[in-house]
Amino acid sequence: PKVSHVVGIDIIKQAAEEFAEDHPTLSLKDFQTDESCDATTSSSNSIFHGDDITIIVGDLFNLLQMESDERSKYVTLGSTVSTEYDGSTPYLFDSIYDRASMVAIDPSLRNDYATYMGDILRPGGVMLLVTIDRRKVANDAAKSDGPPFSIDESEVRQLYESQGWVDTVELLEEVDDLTTDDDKKRWEKKGVLELHELVFVIRKKTSESK
């Protein structure tokens, strides 16, 4: 199906600026909000929007903890969605792509994070989750160090299969992240001897039961 609008969020404004520069065809512009809003960081109050895309500079948890009608103000900014969405039903996403989010947050927040993903994903929706697995390490500290934090397949399954909204968890791909000498040397300094990138497809039930 055609994607009508993409919403991204990053706590670092420079990351949003570099993304905009690298993708000029998206026509992303920095929109400075008139007043501080909970979805953005107090230092920038920036939301980039362009052709069918919005990038919020701020804390993901601030956005996730909002009521749906409040969150919709930010995720539909500068989009045709804003004229179609009337706020009468919860604003939900068709799909979620987590490339460097769960591995960046404190491990104590993972369960809350997984619950929030279910709250913002529509029934039957799909989440693509990418994690790293510090599979072989020189010591315990290297295993628990981060970010990025290590999350192996058993941890992903334990976390998401216990969520009432989840239908299936599938390991789609596993890739060796240490394929060059430079990569090996860089991670060996951190005590990591084997590092793998894991890609999961997590599907939400068409009708939710918690």
mmCIF file of C-alpha atoms in Angstrom:
data_model
loop_
_atom_site.group_PDB
_atom_site.id
_atom_site.type_symbol
_atom_site.label_atom_id
_atom_site.label_comp_id
_atom_site.label_asym_id
_atom_site.label_seq_id
_atom_site.Cartn_x
_atom_site.Cartn_y
_atom_site.Cartn_z
ATOM 1 C CA PRO A 1 0.000 0.000 0.000
ATOM 2 C CA LYS A 2 1.071 3.578 -0.625
ATOM 3 C CA VAL A 3 2.501 5.366 2.402
ATOM 4 C CA SER A 4 0.667 8.657 2.887
ATOM 5 C CA HIS A 5 2.998 10.127 5.495
ATOM 6 C CA VAL A 6 6.188 9.231 7.347
ATOM 7 C CA VAL A 7 6.975 10.483 10.854
ATOM 8 C CA GLY A 8 10.451 10.295 12.351
ATOM 9 C CA ILE A 9 11.850 11.449 15.672
ATOM 10 C CA ASP A 10 15.397 12.093 16.867
ATOM 11 C CA ILE A 11 16.584 13.770 20.037
ATOM 12 C CA ILE A 12 19.577 15.308 18.212
ATOM 13 C CA LYS A 13 18.739 18.242 15.942
ATOM 14 C CA GLN A 14 21.920 17.800 13.911
ATOM 15 C CA ALA A 15 20.720 14.349 12.835
ATOM 16 C CA ALA A 16 17.515 15.866 11.422
ATOM 17 C CA GLU A 17 19.479 18.620 9.677
ATOM 18 C CA GLU A 18 21.866 16.117 8.079
ATOM 19 C CA PHE A 19 18.955 13.938 6.950
ATOM 20 C CA ALA A 20 17.334 16.955 5.301
ATOM 21 C CA GLU A 21 20.590 17.849 3.541
ATOM 22 C CA ASP A 22 21.107 14.272 2.326
ATOM 23 C CA HIS A 23 17.560 14.043 0.927
ATOM 24 C CA PRO A 24 16.849 17.363 -0.838
ATOM 25 C CA THR A 25 13.966 15.912 -2.869
ATOM 26 C CA LEU A 26 11.894 15.619 0.326
ATOM 27 C CA SER A 27 11.907 19.431 0.689
ATOM 28 C CA LEU A 28 12.334 19.234 4.453
ATOM 29 C CA LYS A 29 12.284 22.617 6.197
ATOM 30 C CA ASP A 30 12.953 23.464 9.822
ATOM 31 C CA PHE A 31 9.745 24.744 11.406
ATOM 32 C CA GLN A 32 10.413 26.577 14.680
ATOM 33 C CA THR A 33 7.373 26.237 16.918
ATOM 34 C CA ASP A 34 6.011 29.474 18.361
ATOM 35 C CA GLU A 35 6.006 28.052 21.848
ATOM 36 C CA SER A 36 7.514 25.113 23.659
ATOM 37 C CA CYS A 37 5.700 21.847 23.119
ATOM 38 C CA ASP A 38 6.057 18.586 24.976
ATOM 39 C CA ALA A 39 7.102 16.642 21.886
ATOM 40 C CA THR A 40 10.211 18.712 21.213
ATOM 41 C CA THR A 41 13.318 19.408 23.206
ATOM 42 C CA SER A 42 13.204 22.688 25.089
ATOM 43 C CA SER A 43 16.476 23.797 23.481
ATOM 44 C CA SER A 44 15.268 23.661 19.883
ATOM 45 C CA ASN A 45 11.470 23.410 19.586
ATOM 46 C CA SER A 46 12.049 22.211 16.008
ATOM 47 C CA ILE A 47 9.885 20.149 13.738
ATOM 48 C CA PHE A 48 11.051 19.497 10.181
ATOM 49 C CA HIS A 49 8.348 18.900 7.623
ATOM 50 C CA GLY A 50 8.384 18.336 3.903
ATOM 51 C CA ASP A 51 6.658 16.320 1.213
ATOM 52 C CA ASP A 52 4.699 13.672 3.140
ATOM 53 C CA ILE A 53 7.300 13.516 5.911
ATOM 54 C CA THR A 54 7.682 15.014 9.390
ATOM 55 C CA ILE A 55 10.750 14.769 11.625
ATOM 56 C CA ILE A 56 10.324 15.784 15.241
ATOM 57 C CA VAL A 57 13.374 16.830 17.248
ATOM 58 C CA GLY A 58 12.641 15.604 20.740
ATOM 59 C CA ASP A 59 12.258 12.823 23.261
ATOM 60 C CA LEU A 60 10.416 9.777 21.905
ATOM 61 C CA PHE A 61 8.893 8.981 25.303
ATOM 62 C CA ASN A 62 7.386 12.476 25.526
ATOM 63 C CA LEU A 63 5.594 11.835 22.247
ATOM 64 C CA LEU A 64 4.495 8.311 23.173
ATOM 65 C CA GLN A 65 3.056 9.421 26.508
ATOM 66 C CA MET A 66 0.807 12.036 24.923
ATOM 67 C CA GLU A 67 -2.899 11.543 24.463
ATOM 68 C CA SER A 68 -3.670 10.515 20.886
ATOM 69 C CA ASP A 69 -5.357 13.783 19.901
ATOM 70 C CA GLU A 70 -2.399 15.805 21.231
ATOM 71 C CA ARG A 71 0.135 13.575 19.465
ATOM 72 C CA SER A 72 -1.740 13.945 16.179
ATOM 73 C CA LYS A 73 -0.909 17.679 16.122
ATOM 74 C CA TYR A 74 2.722 16.828 15.587
ATOM 75 C CA VAL A 75 2.603 13.687 13.468
ATOM 76 C CA THR A 76 0.268 15.232 10.872
ATOM 77 C CA LEU A 77 2.019 18.595 10.631
ATOM 78 C CA GLY A 78 2.528 19.766 7.046
ATOM 79 C CA SER A 79 0.779 16.720 5.630
ATOM 80 C CA THR A 80 -2.338 15.926 3.658
ATOM 81 C CA VAL A 81 -3.169 13.710 6.624
ATOM 82 C CA SER A 82 -3.867 16.847 8.668
ATOM 83 C CA THR A 83 -6.875 17.659 6.475
ATOM 84 C CA GLU A 84 -8.157 14.089 6.566
ATOM 85 C CA TYR A 85 -7.772 13.341 10.272
ATOM 86 C CA ASP A 86 -10.644 14.706 12.355
ATOM 87 C CA GLY A 87 -9.373 13.642 15.788
ATOM 88 C CA SER A 88 -12.464 11.551 16.521
ATOM 89 C CA THR A 89 -10.522 8.264 16.644
ATOM 90 C CA PRO A 90 -7.063 7.396 18.003
ATOM 91 C CA TYR A 91 -4.279 8.326 15.569
ATOM 92 C CA LEU A 92 -2.442 5.080 14.807
ATOM 93 C CA PHE A 93 0.468 4.167 12.551
ATOM 94 C CA ASP A 94 0.293 1.458 9.880
ATOM 95 C CA SER A 95 3.897 0.443 10.481
ATOM 96 C CA ILE A 96 6.877 1.226 12.698
ATOM 97 C CA TYR A 97 10.577 1.062 11.804
ATOM 98 C CA ASP A 98 12.894 0.924 14.811
ATOM 99 C CA ARG A 99 16.464 1.239 13.551
ATOM 100 C CA ALA A 100 18.293 2.628 16.587
ATOM 101 C CA SER A 101 15.708 3.348 19.250
ATOM 102 C CA MET A 102 15.255 0.348 21.529
ATOM 103 C CA VAL A 103 18.999 -0.307 21.575
ATOM 104 C CA ALA A 104 19.546 3.299 22.714
ATOM 105 C CA ILE A 105 17.149 3.513 25.646
ATOM 106 C CA ASP A 106 17.927 2.367 29.178
ATOM 107 C CA PRO A 107 17.150 -1.379 29.475
ATOM 108 C CA SER A 108 14.796 -0.649 32.388
ATOM 109 C CA LEU A 109 12.484 1.188 29.952
ATOM 110 C CA ARG A 110 12.168 -1.613 27.394
ATOM 111 C CA ASN A 111 8.905 -3.060 28.663
ATOM 112 C CA ASP A 112 7.247 0.378 28.704
ATOM 113 C CA TYR A 113 8.619 1.028 25.222
ATOM 114 C CA ALA A 114 7.174 -2.221 23.858
ATOM 115 C CA THR A 115 3.784 -1.405 25.384
ATOM 116 C CA TYR A 116 3.789 2.061 23.790
ATOM 117 C CA MET A 117 4.580 0.537 20.386
ATOM 118 C CA GLY A 118 1.366 -1.442 20.646
ATOM 119 C CA ASP A 119 -0.559 1.683 21.659
ATOM 120 C CA ILE A 120 0.408 3.607 18.497
ATOM 121 C CA LEU A 121 0.282 0.733 15.976
ATOM 122 C CA ARG A 122 -3.015 -0.038 14.258
ATOM 123 C CA PRO A 123 -4.551 -3.549 14.504
ATOM 124 C CA GLY A 124 -2.858 -5.749 11.922
ATOM 125 C CA GLY A 125 0.070 -3.325 11.710
ATOM 126 C CA VAL A 126 3.724 -4.335 11.377
ATOM 127 C CA MET A 127 6.856 -3.300 13.257
ATOM 128 C CA LEU A 128 10.352 -3.772 11.829
ATOM 129 C CA LEU A 129 12.814 -3.933 14.731
ATOM 130 C CA VAL A 130 16.613 -3.874 14.389
ATOM 131 C CA THR A 131 18.799 -4.793 17.365
ATOM 132 C CA ILE A 132 22.417 -5.719 17.978
ATOM 133 C CA ASP A 133 23.629 -8.853 19.746
ATOM 134 C CA ARG A 134 26.999 -8.661 21.500
ATOM 135 C CA ARG A 135 27.232 -12.419 21.185
ATOM 136 C CA LYS A 136 30.798 -13.001 22.326
ATOM 137 C CA VAL A 137 32.501 -10.649 24.765
ATOM 138 C CA ALA A 138 35.684 -10.520 26.784
ATOM 139 C CA ASN A 139 33.890 -9.660 30.030
ATOM 140 C CA ASP A 140 30.459 -8.979 31.546
ATOM 141 C CA ALA A 141 30.909 -5.216 31.302
ATOM 142 C CA ALA A 142 31.298 -5.444 27.525
ATOM 143 C CA LYS A 143 27.997 -7.337 27.326
ATOM 144 C CA SER A 144 25.998 -4.804 29.339
ATOM 145 C CA ASP A 145 27.692 -1.657 28.038
ATOM 146 C CA GLY A 146 25.826 0.796 25.854
ATOM 147 C CA PRO A 147 24.274 2.503 24.085
ATOM 148 C CA PRO A 148 23.882 0.764 21.787
ATOM 149 C CA PHE A 149 22.769 -1.941 24.209
ATOM 150 C CA SER A 150 22.791 -5.620 23.322
ATOM 151 C CA ILE A 151 19.384 -7.265 22.779
ATOM 152 C CA ASP A 152 19.527 -10.850 21.550
ATOM 153 C CA GLU A 153 16.746 -12.943 20.027
ATOM 154 C CA SER A 154 15.638 -14.536 23.303
ATOM 155 C CA GLU A 155 15.284 -11.113 24.926
ATOM 156 C CA VAL A 156 13.259 -9.749 22.002
ATOM 157 C CA ARG A 157 10.938 -12.764 22.091
ATOM 158 C CA GLN A 158 10.551 -12.626 25.868
ATOM 159 C CA LEU A 159 9.763 -8.923 25.721
ATOM 160 C CA TYR A 160 7.344 -8.835 22.794
ATOM 161 C CA GLU A 161 5.690 -12.250 23.001
ATOM 162 C CA SER A 162 4.545 -11.302 26.510
ATOM 163 C CA GLN A 163 2.764 -8.230 25.115
ATOM 164 C CA GLY A 164 -0.969 -8.752 24.672
ATOM 165 C CA TRP A 165 -1.039 -6.860 21.389
ATOM 166 C CA VAL A 166 1.575 -8.994 19.634
ATOM 167 C CA ASP A 167 0.493 -11.699 17.194
ATOM 168 C CA THR A 168 3.858 -12.986 15.937
ATOM 169 C CA VAL A 169 7.574 -12.293 16.331
ATOM 170 C CA GLU A 170 9.766 -13.443 13.445
ATOM 171 C CA LEU A 171 13.544 -13.216 13.088
ATOM 172 C CA LEU A 172 13.869 -12.020 9.509
ATOM 173 C CA GLU A 173 17.629 -11.652 9.169
ATOM 174 C CA GLU A 174 20.887 -11.979 11.071
ATOM 175 C CA VAL A 175 24.039 -10.235 9.843
ATOM 176 C CA ASP A 176 27.626 -10.348 11.083
ATOM 177 C CA ASP A 177 28.538 -6.739 11.910
ATOM 178 C CA LEU A 178 32.280 -7.375 12.197
ATOM 179 C CA THR A 179 33.261 -8.013 8.588
ATOM 180 C CA THR A 180 36.203 -5.611 8.284
ATOM 181 C CA ASP A 181 39.445 -5.353 10.236
ATOM 182 C CA ASP A 182 38.573 -1.806 11.277
ATOM 183 C CA ASP A 183 35.218 -2.927 12.704
ATOM 184 C CA LYS A 184 36.858 -5.791 14.578
ATOM 185 C CA LYS A 185 39.543 -3.561 16.070
ATOM 186 C CA ARG A 186 37.035 -0.874 17.084
ATOM 187 C CA TRP A 187 34.746 -3.314 18.882
ATOM 188 C CA GLU A 188 37.587 -5.366 20.367
ATOM 189 C CA LYS A 189 38.639 -2.214 22.224
ATOM 190 C CA LYS A 190 35.184 -2.335 23.822
ATOM 191 C CA GLY A 191 35.598 -6.027 24.684
ATOM 192 C CA VAL A 192 33.237 -7.257 21.947
ATOM 193 C CA LEU A 193 34.520 -10.217 19.924
ATOM 194 C CA GLU A 194 31.345 -11.149 18.008
ATOM 195 C CA LEU A 195 28.627 -8.682 17.027
ATOM 196 C CA HIS A 196 25.481 -9.439 15.047
ATOM 197 C CA GLU A 197 22.662 -7.257 13.734
ATOM 198 C CA LEU A 198 19.218 -8.848 14.112
ATOM 199 C CA VAL A 199 16.130 -7.828 12.150
ATOM 200 C CA PHE A 200 12.669 -8.804 13.427
ATOM 201 C CA VAL A 201 9.170 -8.489 12.021
ATOM 202 C CA ILE A 202 6.604 -8.030 14.796
ATOM 203 C CA ARG A 203 2.939 -8.190 13.784
ATOM 204 C CA LYS A 204 0.048 -6.806 15.781
ATOM 205 C CA LYS A 205 -3.144 -8.774 16.257
ATOM 206 C CA THR A 206 -6.088 -7.706 14.118
ATOM 207 C CA SER A 207 -8.188 -7.624 17.289
ATOM 208 C CA GLU A 208 -6.399 -6.837 20.525
ATOM 209 C CA SER A 209 -6.652 -8.780 23.747
ATOM 210 C CA LYS A 210 -4.654 -7.837 26.808
#
